[in-house]
Amino acid sequence: MKRFYMILAVALAILASWFFFSDSNATSKGDTNQYKTEVVSKGNILNSVSATGTLAAVDDVILGAQLSGQITKVYVDFNDIVSAGQLLAQIDPSTFAAKVAQAEAQVAKTKADISLQKIAIERSEVTLGKSERDLRRAKKLAITNNISEDELDAFQTQLDQAKLDVQQAHAQLEVLHANLAANEASMQQSQIDLSRTEIRAPIDGFVIDRTIEAGQTVASSLNTPELFTLAKDLSQMEIEAYIDESDIGQLEQGQRVSFTVDAFPDRKFNGAIKQIRRAPQNTSGVVSYTVIVSANNRSGALLPGMTANLDISIDAVQDVQRVSNAALRLASRTQDKSQQTQRRGPMGQLSELNLTEQQKLQLKEQMPERSQALGRGASEQQRKRMQQVINDVLTDAQKEQYLALKSGKIKTSQVLVLRNGEQQRLTISTGITDGQYTQVLKPSLEGEHVITQMKAGSK
């Protein structure tokens, strides 16, 4: 009985092994390899870039204090709606009001000094007029020798001194005007400082953050202390995401973005790329670029600071022929060196066209072996000869595909298919990939069993 169960266990193990390696697969009589295959299917493929970012308000303003002092009153709280110009908080104004009063007094004193100086100018001008008259009388008396030369010189000196007094008085008036301008500027600065003790809202919006309390002292030095954060509107949000340098070339402004947040893991939100910043971010040798995504938030579910998990749609196709990437990797891994060389050489593009046996024979017979090997090293005459042979052998459809291959517009790969128990290598034109499946453009592989795993059998 025990022997029966042992035989049964061995049989089941063999059957399970066969089932794993013969999912729509088989081996030919001369082929001892074992294969795991899958039937080529149709489905959707979405090529996207994943990233994370942080949500923020589009128009948010951080308010700080430009002065140092004690907060005497805070008038708003979190989530309060405010209007532009509204008083949010008050810094103790007493010191700054005193400076304003002092500056105003200095301005008033300077204006009074200007008035006195104008009177002094008038007095000096009166003195100058009298000196001019005295000198004219002295000159008349000097003609009749009624005064001496010394007395005449004294009158002339008196006139010169009066002129200098007038000039000095005008100069002093200009100095006082300059002092008045400086004092008025100082007064204006004091008034500005006094007005800055009132922290007012620069925009219409609401308070999303408040970092002060009444009685707290703020110190404005090199760094402006932040008191409030205001948001104009949360119906539109922005996400600042960091995209790896390997993916940034696939992004462009306006691309659609879907994302989720941890608060609503089962809910999808939509947005679009608003800006791709060119300045690189280098973190521990990893280069990334900042991408700004705009998102609609009319529901109000999204809040600033939330972490967004983004999927940026690069390309998408629906109901297309697709093949597993495992099949592509297997075909590439099992290529021998001669096949790899052929694909890289001048005949590489031709090998991608699934030529008939007759076409392969024609190309081999008509194309010189040296021309096949030289590639770019071939002479102009040899290249012309090669092109002529190709034009003669290929069909119109193959010519079109050949030119597209040469220009790099078509991407190709290879797969192994199982036909009548034997593996065959096919060249396919591929489209987009999502990392798991790749789109097959040509040829049609409907019903084909593509090999995804292969195990060498014992001989």
GROMACS .gro file of C-alpha atoms in nm:
model
  459
    1MET     CA    1   0.000   0.000   0.000
    2LYS     CA    2   0.283   0.234   0.087
    3ARG     CA    3   0.444   0.155  -0.245
    4PHE     CA    4   0.119   0.249  -0.421
    5TYR     CA    5   0.114   0.590  -0.253
    6MET     CA    6   0.480   0.649  -0.338
    7ILE     CA    7   0.417   0.571  -0.704
    8LEU     CA    8   0.110   0.798  -0.698
    9ALA     CA    9   0.311   1.086  -0.545
   10VAL     CA   10   0.583   1.052  -0.809
   11ALA     CA   11   0.321   1.047  -1.083
   12LEU     CA   12   0.154   1.361  -0.948
   13ALA     CA   13   0.490   1.539  -0.928
   14ILE     CA   14   0.567   1.451  -1.290
   15LEU     CA   15   0.219   1.566  -1.393
   16ALA     CA   16   0.260   1.899  -1.208
   17SER     CA   17   0.599   1.955  -1.371
   18TRP     CA   18   0.453   1.880  -1.711
   19PHE     CA   19   0.159   2.115  -1.649
   20PHE     CA   20   0.389   2.404  -1.550
   21PHE     CA   21   0.606   2.373  -1.856
   22SER     CA   22   0.331   2.280  -2.101
   23ASP     CA   23   0.072   2.554  -2.057
   24SER     CA   24  -0.031   2.547  -2.423
   25ASN     CA   25   0.314   2.413  -2.503
   26ALA     CA   26   0.472   2.101  -2.639
   27THR     CA   27   0.802   1.954  -2.744
   28SER     CA   28   0.891   1.806  -3.074
   29LYS     CA   29   1.021   1.458  -3.101
   30GLY     CA   30   1.375   1.586  -3.155
   31ASP     CA   31   1.343   1.883  -2.916
   32THR     CA   32   1.394   1.791  -2.553
   33ASN     CA   33   1.343   2.149  -2.423
   34GLN     CA   34   1.044   2.223  -2.207
   35TYR     CA   35   0.849   2.544  -2.262
   36LYS     CA   36   0.602   2.762  -2.080
   37THR     CA   37   0.393   2.965  -2.321
   38GLU     CA   38   0.106   3.208  -2.326
   39VAL     CA   39  -0.137   3.292  -2.600
   40VAL     CA   40  -0.097   3.642  -2.743
   41SER     CA   41  -0.384   3.850  -2.607
   42LYS     CA   42  -0.545   4.186  -2.662
   43GLY     CA   43  -0.574   4.445  -2.392
   44ASN     CA   44  -0.497   4.797  -2.277
   45ILE     CA   45  -0.147   4.936  -2.221
   46LEU     CA   46  -0.077   5.250  -2.021
   47ASN     CA   47   0.273   5.391  -2.023
   48SER     CA   48   0.309   5.624  -1.726
   49VAL     CA   49   0.565   5.784  -1.493
   50SER     CA   50   0.510   5.753  -1.119
   51ALA     CA   51   0.619   6.015  -0.867
   52THR     CA   52   0.526   6.172  -0.536
   53GLY     CA   53   0.473   6.537  -0.453
   54THR     CA   54   0.328   6.781  -0.202
   55LEU     CA   55   0.004   6.975  -0.243
   56ALA     CA   56   0.008   7.351  -0.195
   57ALA     CA   57  -0.226   7.643  -0.254
   58VAL     CA   58  -0.177   7.825  -0.585
   59ASP     CA   59  -0.183   8.176  -0.437
   60ASP     CA   60  -0.059   8.156  -0.081
   61VAL     CA   61   0.110   8.445   0.099
   62ILE     CA   62   0.334   8.420   0.404
   63LEU     CA   63   0.308   8.732   0.620
   64GLY     CA   64   0.600   8.834   0.837
   65ALA     CA   65   0.690   9.119   1.071
   66GLN     CA   66   0.923   9.390   0.946
   67LEU     CA   67   0.971   9.526   1.297
   68SER     CA   68   1.067   9.385   1.634
   69GLY     CA   69   0.828   9.420   1.923
   70GLN     CA   70   0.561   9.259   2.136
   71ILE     CA   71   0.235   9.138   1.985
   72THR     CA   72  -0.039   9.317   2.177
   73LYS     CA   73  -0.340   9.179   1.990
   74VAL     CA   74  -0.424   8.902   1.742
   75TYR     CA   75  -0.753   8.959   1.562
   76VAL     CA   76  -0.790   8.640   1.349
   77ASP     CA   77  -0.766   8.265   1.393
   78PHE     CA   78  -0.723   7.958   1.172
   79ASN     CA   79  -0.964   7.933   0.876
   80ASP     CA   80  -1.097   8.288   0.928
   81ILE     CA   81  -1.198   8.463   0.605
   82VAL     CA   82  -1.014   8.795   0.561
   83SER     CA   83  -1.026   9.080   0.312
   84ALA     CA   84  -0.739   9.286   0.171
   85GLY     CA   85  -0.631   9.553   0.420
   86GLN     CA   86  -0.794   9.386   0.719
   87LEU     CA   87  -0.604   9.418   1.049
   88LEU     CA   88  -0.474   9.076   1.155
   89ALA     CA   89  -0.243   9.158   1.447
   90GLN     CA   90  -0.094   9.456   1.629
   91ILE     CA   91   0.267   9.508   1.743
   92ASP     CA   92   0.304   9.744   2.043
   93PRO     CA   93   0.311  10.089   1.871
   94SER     CA   94   0.415  10.308   2.169
   95THR     CA   95   0.788  10.322   2.089
   96PHE     CA   96   0.723  10.391   1.720
   97ALA     CA   97   0.455  10.654   1.797
   98ALA     CA   98   0.707  10.837   2.016
   99LYS     CA   99   0.958  10.836   1.730
  100VAL     CA  100   0.692  10.984   1.501
  101ALA     CA  101   0.617  11.261   1.754
  102GLN     CA  102   0.987  11.335   1.789
  103ALA     CA  103   1.031  11.352   1.412
  104GLU     CA  104   0.729  11.578   1.374
  105ALA     CA  105   0.868  11.814   1.639
  106GLN     CA  106   1.201  11.827   1.459
  107VAL     CA  107   1.028  11.914   1.134
  108ALA     CA  108   0.829  12.192   1.305
  109LYS     CA  109   1.149  12.333   1.463
  110THR     CA  110   1.328  12.335   1.126
  111LYS     CA  111   1.036  12.518   0.964
  112ALA     CA  112   1.052  12.779   1.242
  113ASP     CA  113   1.428  12.817   1.188
  114ILE     CA  114   1.360  12.876   0.819
  115SER     CA  115   1.114  13.154   0.904
  116LEU     CA  116   1.370  13.321   1.135
  117GLN     CA  117   1.638  13.290   0.871
  118LYS     CA  118   1.418  13.462   0.615
  119ILE     CA  119   1.383  13.755   0.858
  120ALA     CA  120   1.762  13.758   0.900
  121ILE     CA  121   1.801  13.777   0.524
  122GLU     CA  122   1.566  14.076   0.507
  123ARG     CA  123   1.763  14.246   0.787
  124SER     CA  124   2.093  14.188   0.607
  125GLU     CA  125   1.948  14.320   0.283
  126VAL     CA  126   1.834  14.638   0.466
  127THR     CA  127   2.185  14.679   0.602
  128LEU     CA  128   2.325  14.626   0.253
  129GLY     CA  129   2.100  14.900   0.114
  130LYS     CA  130   2.211  15.148   0.384
  131SER     CA  131   2.579  15.064   0.312
  132GLU     CA  132   2.529  15.133  -0.058
  133ARG     CA  133   2.370  15.471   0.018
  134ASP     CA  134   2.645  15.564   0.267
  135LEU     CA  135   2.913  15.481   0.009
  136ARG     CA  136   2.746  15.697  -0.257
  137ARG     CA  137   2.734  16.000  -0.019
  138ALA     CA  138   3.095  15.943   0.085
  139LYS     CA  139   3.210  15.944  -0.275
  140LYS     CA  140   3.040  16.282  -0.332
  141LEU     CA  141   3.206  16.425  -0.022
  142ALA     CA  142   3.541  16.287  -0.130
  143ILE     CA  143   3.517  16.487  -0.455
  144THR     CA  144   3.505  16.812  -0.253
  145ASN     CA  145   3.771  16.677  -0.013
  146ASN     CA  146   3.525  16.685   0.278
  147ILE     CA  147   3.627  16.332   0.389
  148SER     CA  148   3.958  16.158   0.383
  149GLU     CA  149   4.058  15.857   0.178
  150ASP     CA  150   4.056  15.639   0.491
  151GLU     CA  151   3.698  15.730   0.565
  152LEU     CA  152   3.598  15.647   0.205
  153ASP     CA  153   3.771  15.309   0.232
  154ALA     CA  154   3.581  15.241   0.555
  155PHE     CA  155   3.247  15.297   0.378
  156GLN     CA  156   3.359  15.062   0.095
  157THR     CA  157   3.456  14.793   0.345
  158GLN     CA  158   3.123  14.831   0.522
  159LEU     CA  159   2.942  14.771   0.188
  160ASP     CA  160   3.150  14.460   0.108
  161GLN     CA  161   3.076  14.320   0.453
  162ALA     CA  162   2.703  14.376   0.405
  163LYS     CA  163   2.710  14.187   0.074
  164LEU     CA  164   2.884  13.894   0.242
  165ASP     CA  165   2.626  13.895   0.521
  166VAL     CA  166   2.346  13.868   0.265
  167GLN     CA  167   2.520  13.578   0.087
  168GLN     CA  168   2.577  13.399   0.418
  169ALA     CA  169   2.214  13.440   0.519
  170HIS     CA  170   2.094  13.285   0.190
  171ALA     CA  171   2.340  12.996   0.231
  172GLN     CA  172   2.213  12.932   0.583
  173LEU     CA  173   1.858  12.929   0.448
  174GLU     CA  174   1.955  12.660   0.194
  175VAL     CA  175   2.107  12.452   0.474
  176LEU     CA  176   1.786  12.481   0.673
  177HIS     CA  177   1.581  12.371   0.370
  178ALA     CA  178   1.808  12.067   0.333
  179ASN     CA  179   1.764  11.991   0.704
  180LEU     CA  180   1.389  12.022   0.660
  181ALA     CA  181   1.391  11.767   0.376
  182ALA     CA  182   1.599  11.523   0.586
  183ASN     CA  183   1.375  11.569   0.888
  184GLU     CA  184   1.062  11.519   0.679
  185ALA     CA  185   1.210  11.199   0.535
  186SER     CA  186   1.291  11.081   0.886
  187MET     CA  187   0.936  11.163   0.991
  188GLN     CA  188   0.795  10.966   0.696
  189GLN     CA  189   1.013  10.667   0.788
  190SER     CA  190   0.890  10.688   1.147
  191GLN     CA  191   0.530  10.700   1.022
  192ILE     CA  192   0.597  10.398   0.797
  193ASP     CA  193   0.744  10.207   1.092
  194LEU     CA  194   0.440  10.298   1.298
  195SER     CA  195   0.209  10.171   1.023
  196ARG     CA  196   0.407   9.846   1.009
  197THR     CA  197   0.308   9.772   1.365
  198GLU     CA  198  -0.030   9.686   1.212
  199ILE     CA  199  -0.013   9.347   1.035
  200ARG     CA  200  -0.274   9.367   0.758
  201ALA     CA  201  -0.391   9.115   0.496
  202PRO     CA  202  -0.252   9.185   0.146
  203ILE     CA  203  -0.515   8.971  -0.031
  204ASP     CA  204  -0.869   8.846   0.001
  205GLY     CA  205  -0.865   8.490   0.128
  206PHE     CA  206  -0.852   8.296   0.451
  207VAL     CA  207  -0.601   8.205   0.719
  208ILE     CA  208  -0.447   7.860   0.676
  209ASP     CA  209  -0.172   7.906   0.936
  210ARG     CA  210  -0.106   8.128   1.239
  211THR     CA  211   0.217   8.108   1.440
  212ILE     CA  212   0.177   8.390   1.697
  213GLU     CA  213  -0.015   8.461   2.016
  214ALA     CA  214  -0.086   8.788   2.198
  215GLY     CA  215   0.203   8.877   2.429
  216GLN     CA  216   0.461   8.703   2.212
  217THR     CA  217   0.768   8.905   2.111
  218VAL     CA  218   0.885   8.895   1.751
  219ALA     CA  219   1.243   8.980   1.657
  220SER     CA  220   1.306   9.101   1.306
  221SER     CA  221   1.672   9.069   1.215
  222LEU     CA  222   1.822   8.877   0.923
  223ASN     CA  223   1.522   8.643   0.900
  224THR     CA  224   1.172   8.784   0.888
  225PRO     CA  225   0.953   8.604   1.143
  226GLU     CA  226   0.652   8.435   0.980
  227LEU     CA  227   0.322   8.523   1.147
  228PHE     CA  228   0.042   8.413   0.911
  229THR     CA  229  -0.008   8.213   0.594
  230LEU     CA  230  -0.301   8.324   0.379
  231ALA     CA  231  -0.449   8.140   0.082
  232LYS     CA  232  -0.644   8.322  -0.182
  233ASP     CA  233  -0.837   8.020  -0.307
  234LEU     CA  234  -0.818   7.643  -0.255
  235SER     CA  235  -1.041   7.555  -0.551
  236GLN     CA  236  -0.717   7.521  -0.748
  237MET     CA  237  -0.414   7.344  -0.604
  238GLU     CA  238  -0.058   7.279  -0.716
  239ILE     CA  239   0.163   6.975  -0.667
  240GLU     CA  240   0.540   7.009  -0.660
  241ALA     CA  241   0.678   6.675  -0.775
  242TYR     CA  242   1.035   6.559  -0.838
  243ILE     CA  243   1.086   6.352  -1.155
  244ASP     CA  244   1.392   6.136  -1.216
  245GLU     CA  245   1.619   6.246  -1.499
  246SER     CA  246   1.553   5.918  -1.684
  247ASP     CA  247   1.182   6.006  -1.709
  248ILE     CA  248   1.186   6.385  -1.752
  249GLY     CA  249   1.236   6.362  -2.130
  250GLN     CA  250   0.896   6.193  -2.166
  251LEU     CA  251   0.708   6.479  -1.999
  252GLU     CA  252   0.570   6.793  -2.156
  253GLN     CA  253   0.347   7.076  -2.049
  254GLY     CA  254  -0.023   6.993  -2.055
  255GLN     CA  255   0.012   6.617  -2.003
  256ARG     CA  256  -0.265   6.460  -1.797
  257VAL     CA  257  -0.190   6.349  -1.443
  258SER     CA  258  -0.393   6.133  -1.205
  259PHE     CA  259  -0.310   6.107  -0.837
  260THR     CA  260  -0.427   5.987  -0.499
  261VAL     CA  261  -0.373   6.112  -0.146
  262ASP     CA  262  -0.343   5.908   0.171
  263ALA     CA  263  -0.659   6.066   0.312
  264PHE     CA  264  -0.865   5.925   0.020
  265PRO     CA  265  -0.671   5.620  -0.106
  266ASP     CA  266  -0.962   5.491  -0.318
  267ARG     CA  267  -1.037   5.824  -0.485
  268LYS     CA  268  -0.868   5.943  -0.805
  269PHE     CA  269  -0.796   6.312  -0.861
  270ASN     CA  270  -0.696   6.465  -1.194
  271GLY     CA  271  -0.457   6.737  -1.298
  272ALA     CA  272  -0.219   6.849  -1.571
  273ILE     CA  273   0.147   6.947  -1.594
  274LYS     CA  274   0.171   7.325  -1.560
  275GLN     CA  275   0.547   7.377  -1.559
  276ILE     CA  276   0.868   7.178  -1.600
  277ARG     CA  277   1.155   7.357  -1.428
  278ARG     CA  278   1.495   7.327  -1.590
  279ALA     CA  279   1.701   7.364  -1.272
  280PRO     CA  280   1.828   7.019  -1.163
  281GLN     CA  281   1.801   6.893  -0.807
  282ASN     CA  282   2.097   6.675  -0.704
  283THR     CA  283   2.041   6.464  -0.393
  284SER     CA  284   2.318   6.216  -0.308
  285GLY     CA  285   2.410   6.190  -0.675
  286VAL     CA  286   2.050   6.135  -0.789
  287VAL     CA  287   1.941   6.403  -1.037
  288SER     CA  288   1.577   6.501  -1.058
  289TYR     CA  289   1.372   6.792  -1.192
  290THR     CA  290   1.082   6.982  -1.036
  291VAL     CA  291   0.748   6.950  -1.214
  292ILE     CA  292   0.448   7.164  -1.114
  293VAL     CA  293   0.107   6.999  -1.158
  294SER     CA  294  -0.216   7.200  -1.140
  295ALA     CA  295  -0.522   7.024  -0.997
  296ASN     CA  296  -0.889   7.111  -0.956
  297ASN     CA  297  -1.015   7.112  -0.596
  298ARG     CA  298  -1.370   7.240  -0.621
  299SER     CA  299  -1.481   6.970  -0.377
  300GLY     CA  300  -1.240   7.104  -0.114
  301ALA     CA  301  -1.116   6.755  -0.030
  302LEU     CA  302  -0.751   6.839  -0.096
  303LEU     CA  303  -0.559   7.033   0.167
  304PRO     CA  304  -0.217   7.201   0.157
  305GLY     CA  305   0.067   6.974   0.268
  306MET     CA  306  -0.096   6.646   0.164
  307THR     CA  307   0.130   6.392  -0.009
  308ALA     CA  308   0.016   6.312  -0.363
  309ASN     CA  309   0.103   5.986  -0.539
  310LEU     CA  310   0.111   6.072  -0.909
  311ASP     CA  311   0.075   5.874  -1.229
  312ILE     CA  312   0.166   6.087  -1.529
  313SER     CA  313   0.018   5.945  -1.846
  314ILE     CA  314   0.277   5.926  -2.125
  315ASP     CA  315   0.085   5.718  -2.377
  316ALA     CA  316  -0.210   5.482  -2.374
  317VAL     CA  317  -0.363   5.236  -2.622
  318GLN     CA  318  -0.673   5.022  -2.587
  319ASP     CA  319  -0.764   4.678  -2.713
  320VAL     CA  320  -0.431   4.621  -2.888
  321GLN     CA  321  -0.226   4.312  -2.957
  322ARG     CA  322   0.028   4.274  -2.679
  323VAL     CA  323   0.300   4.035  -2.574
  324SER     CA  324   0.452   3.970  -2.234
  325ASN     CA  325   0.785   4.141  -2.170
  326ALA     CA  326   0.907   3.807  -2.033
  327ALA     CA  327   0.880   3.670  -2.388
  328LEU     CA  328   1.089   3.957  -2.525
  329ARG     CA  329   1.355   3.907  -2.260
  330LEU     CA  330   1.373   3.534  -2.328
  331ALA     CA  331   1.414   3.586  -2.704
  332SER     CA  332   1.689   3.844  -2.647
  333ARG     CA  333   1.866   3.623  -2.393
  334THR     CA  334   1.867   3.317  -2.620
  335GLN     CA  335   2.002   3.498  -2.927
  336ASP     CA  336   2.335   3.358  -3.042
  337LYS     CA  337   2.625   3.580  -3.138
  338SER     CA  338   2.572   3.538  -3.511
  339GLN     CA  339   2.213   3.658  -3.481
  340GLN     CA  340   2.321   3.955  -3.274
  341THR     CA  341   2.588   4.045  -3.527
  342GLN     CA  342   2.343   4.016  -3.813
  343ARG     CA  343   2.094   4.249  -3.643
  344ARG     CA  344   2.366   4.509  -3.587
  345GLY     CA  345   2.515   4.482  -3.936
  346PRO     CA  346   2.400   4.629  -4.269
  347MET     CA  347   2.156   4.339  -4.313
  348GLY     CA  348   2.005   4.412  -3.972
  349GLN     CA  349   1.705   4.606  -4.101
  350LEU     CA  350   1.636   4.339  -4.365
  351SER     CA  351   1.637   4.067  -4.101
  352GLU     CA  352   1.351   4.248  -3.926
  353LEU     CA  353   1.118   4.220  -4.228
  354ASN     CA  354   1.020   3.852  -4.194
  355LEU     CA  355   1.148   3.777  -4.542
  356THR     CA  356   1.034   3.470  -4.729
  357GLU     CA  357   1.285   3.195  -4.794
  358GLN     CA  358   1.287   3.294  -5.160
  359GLN     CA  359   1.367   3.658  -5.073
  360LYS     CA  360   1.646   3.550  -4.841
  361LEU     CA  361   1.793   3.336  -5.120
  362GLN     CA  362   1.768   3.620  -5.373
  363LEU     CA  363   1.941   3.864  -5.139
  364LYS     CA  364   2.215   3.614  -5.063
  365GLU     CA  365   2.278   3.542  -5.431
  366GLN     CA  366   2.260   3.900  -5.559
  367MET     CA  367   2.429   4.091  -5.277
  368PRO     CA  368   2.808   4.053  -5.258
  369GLU     CA  369   2.926   3.900  -4.931
  370ARG     CA  370   3.179   4.180  -4.882
  371SER     CA  371   2.906   4.445  -4.913
  372GLN     CA  372   2.706   4.268  -4.640
  373ALA     CA  373   2.999   4.280  -4.404
  374LEU     CA  374   3.130   4.631  -4.472
  375GLY     CA  375   2.817   4.827  -4.385
  376ARG     CA  376   2.917   5.191  -4.339
  377GLY     CA  377   3.264   5.103  -4.458
  378ALA     CA  378   3.129   5.007  -4.800
  379SER     CA  379   3.211   5.227  -5.095
  380GLU     CA  380   2.949   5.445  -5.260
  381GLN     CA  381   2.928   5.205  -5.552
  382GLN     CA  382   2.874   4.908  -5.320
  383ARG     CA  383   2.600   5.094  -5.129
  384LYS     CA  384   2.423   5.178  -5.454
  385ARG     CA  385   2.445   4.814  -5.558
  386MET     CA  386   2.304   4.701  -5.222
  387GLN     CA  387   2.015   4.949  -5.247
  388GLN     CA  388   1.933   4.835  -5.601
  389VAL     CA  389   1.921   4.470  -5.492
  390ILE     CA  390   1.696   4.560  -5.198
  391ASN     CA  391   1.457   4.755  -5.424
  392ASP     CA  392   1.435   4.461  -5.661
  393VAL     CA  393   1.365   4.197  -5.395
  394LEU     CA  394   1.135   4.370  -5.141
  395THR     CA  395   0.764   4.429  -5.181
  396ASP     CA  396   0.626   4.784  -5.155
  397ALA     CA  397   0.511   4.724  -4.796
  398GLN     CA  398   0.850   4.583  -4.702
  399LYS     CA  399   1.027   4.881  -4.862
  400GLU     CA  400   0.817   5.119  -4.654
  401GLN     CA  401   0.896   4.925  -4.337
  402TYR     CA  402   1.264   4.905  -4.430
  403LEU     CA  403   1.289   5.285  -4.468
  404ALA     CA  404   1.113   5.333  -4.135
  405LEU     CA  405   1.358   5.093  -3.971
  406LYS     CA  406   1.656   5.278  -4.118
  407SER     CA  407   1.523   5.612  -3.988
  408GLY     CA  408   1.454   5.469  -3.642
  409LYS     CA  409   1.080   5.539  -3.661
  410ILE     CA  410   0.999   5.174  -3.597
  411LYS     CA  411   1.121   4.980  -3.296
  412THR     CA  412   1.169   4.608  -3.337
  413SER     CA  413   1.219   4.312  -3.112
  414GLN     CA  414   1.201   3.935  -3.134
  415VAL     CA  415   0.988   3.664  -2.977
  416LEU     CA  416   0.997   3.285  -2.976
  417VAL     CA  417   0.673   3.112  -3.076
  418LEU     CA  418   0.588   2.746  -3.052
  419ARG     CA  419   0.458   2.602  -3.379
  420ASN     CA  420   0.394   2.232  -3.419
  421GLY     CA  421   0.605   2.163  -3.115
  422GLU     CA  422   0.906   2.358  -3.245
  423GLN     CA  423   1.025   2.703  -3.150
  424GLN     CA  424   1.052   2.969  -3.419
  425ARG     CA  425   1.204   3.315  -3.385
  426LEU     CA  426   0.991   3.603  -3.515
  427THR     CA  427   1.078   3.970  -3.555
  428ILE     CA  428   0.800   4.206  -3.446
  429SER     CA  429   0.742   4.582  -3.460
  430THR     CA  430   0.669   4.713  -3.113
  431GLY     CA  431   0.486   5.012  -2.971
  432ILE     CA  432   0.452   5.134  -2.614
  433THR     CA  433   0.512   4.929  -2.300
  434ASP     CA  434   0.395   4.947  -1.940
  435GLY     CA  435   0.678   4.731  -1.807
  436GLN     CA  436   0.469   4.414  -1.810
  437TYR     CA  437   0.332   4.406  -2.165
  438THR     CA  438   0.450   4.555  -2.495
  439GLN     CA  439   0.228   4.651  -2.785
  440VAL     CA  440   0.278   4.447  -3.106
  441LEU     CA  441   0.222   4.655  -3.421
  442LYS     CA  442   0.322   4.397  -3.681
  443PRO     CA  443   0.275   4.114  -3.770
  444SER     CA  444  -0.050   3.971  -3.639
  445LEU     CA  445   0.023   3.710  -3.370
  446GLU     CA  446  -0.337   3.613  -3.309
  447GLY     CA  447  -0.355   3.261  -3.168
  448GLU     CA  448   0.024   3.226  -3.145
  449HIS     CA  449   0.178   3.058  -2.840
  450VAL     CA  450   0.464   3.283  -2.728
  451ILE     CA  451   0.737   3.121  -2.522
  452THR     CA  452   0.792   3.299  -2.189
  453GLN     CA  453   1.004   3.036  -2.011
  454MET     CA  454   1.228   2.761  -2.140
  455LYS     CA  455   1.396   2.475  -1.960
  456ALA     CA  456   1.662   2.268  -2.130
  457GLY     CA  457   1.573   1.901  -2.133
  458SER     CA  458   1.810   1.611  -2.076
  459LYS     CA  459   1.945   1.436  -2.380
   0.00000   0.00000   0.00000
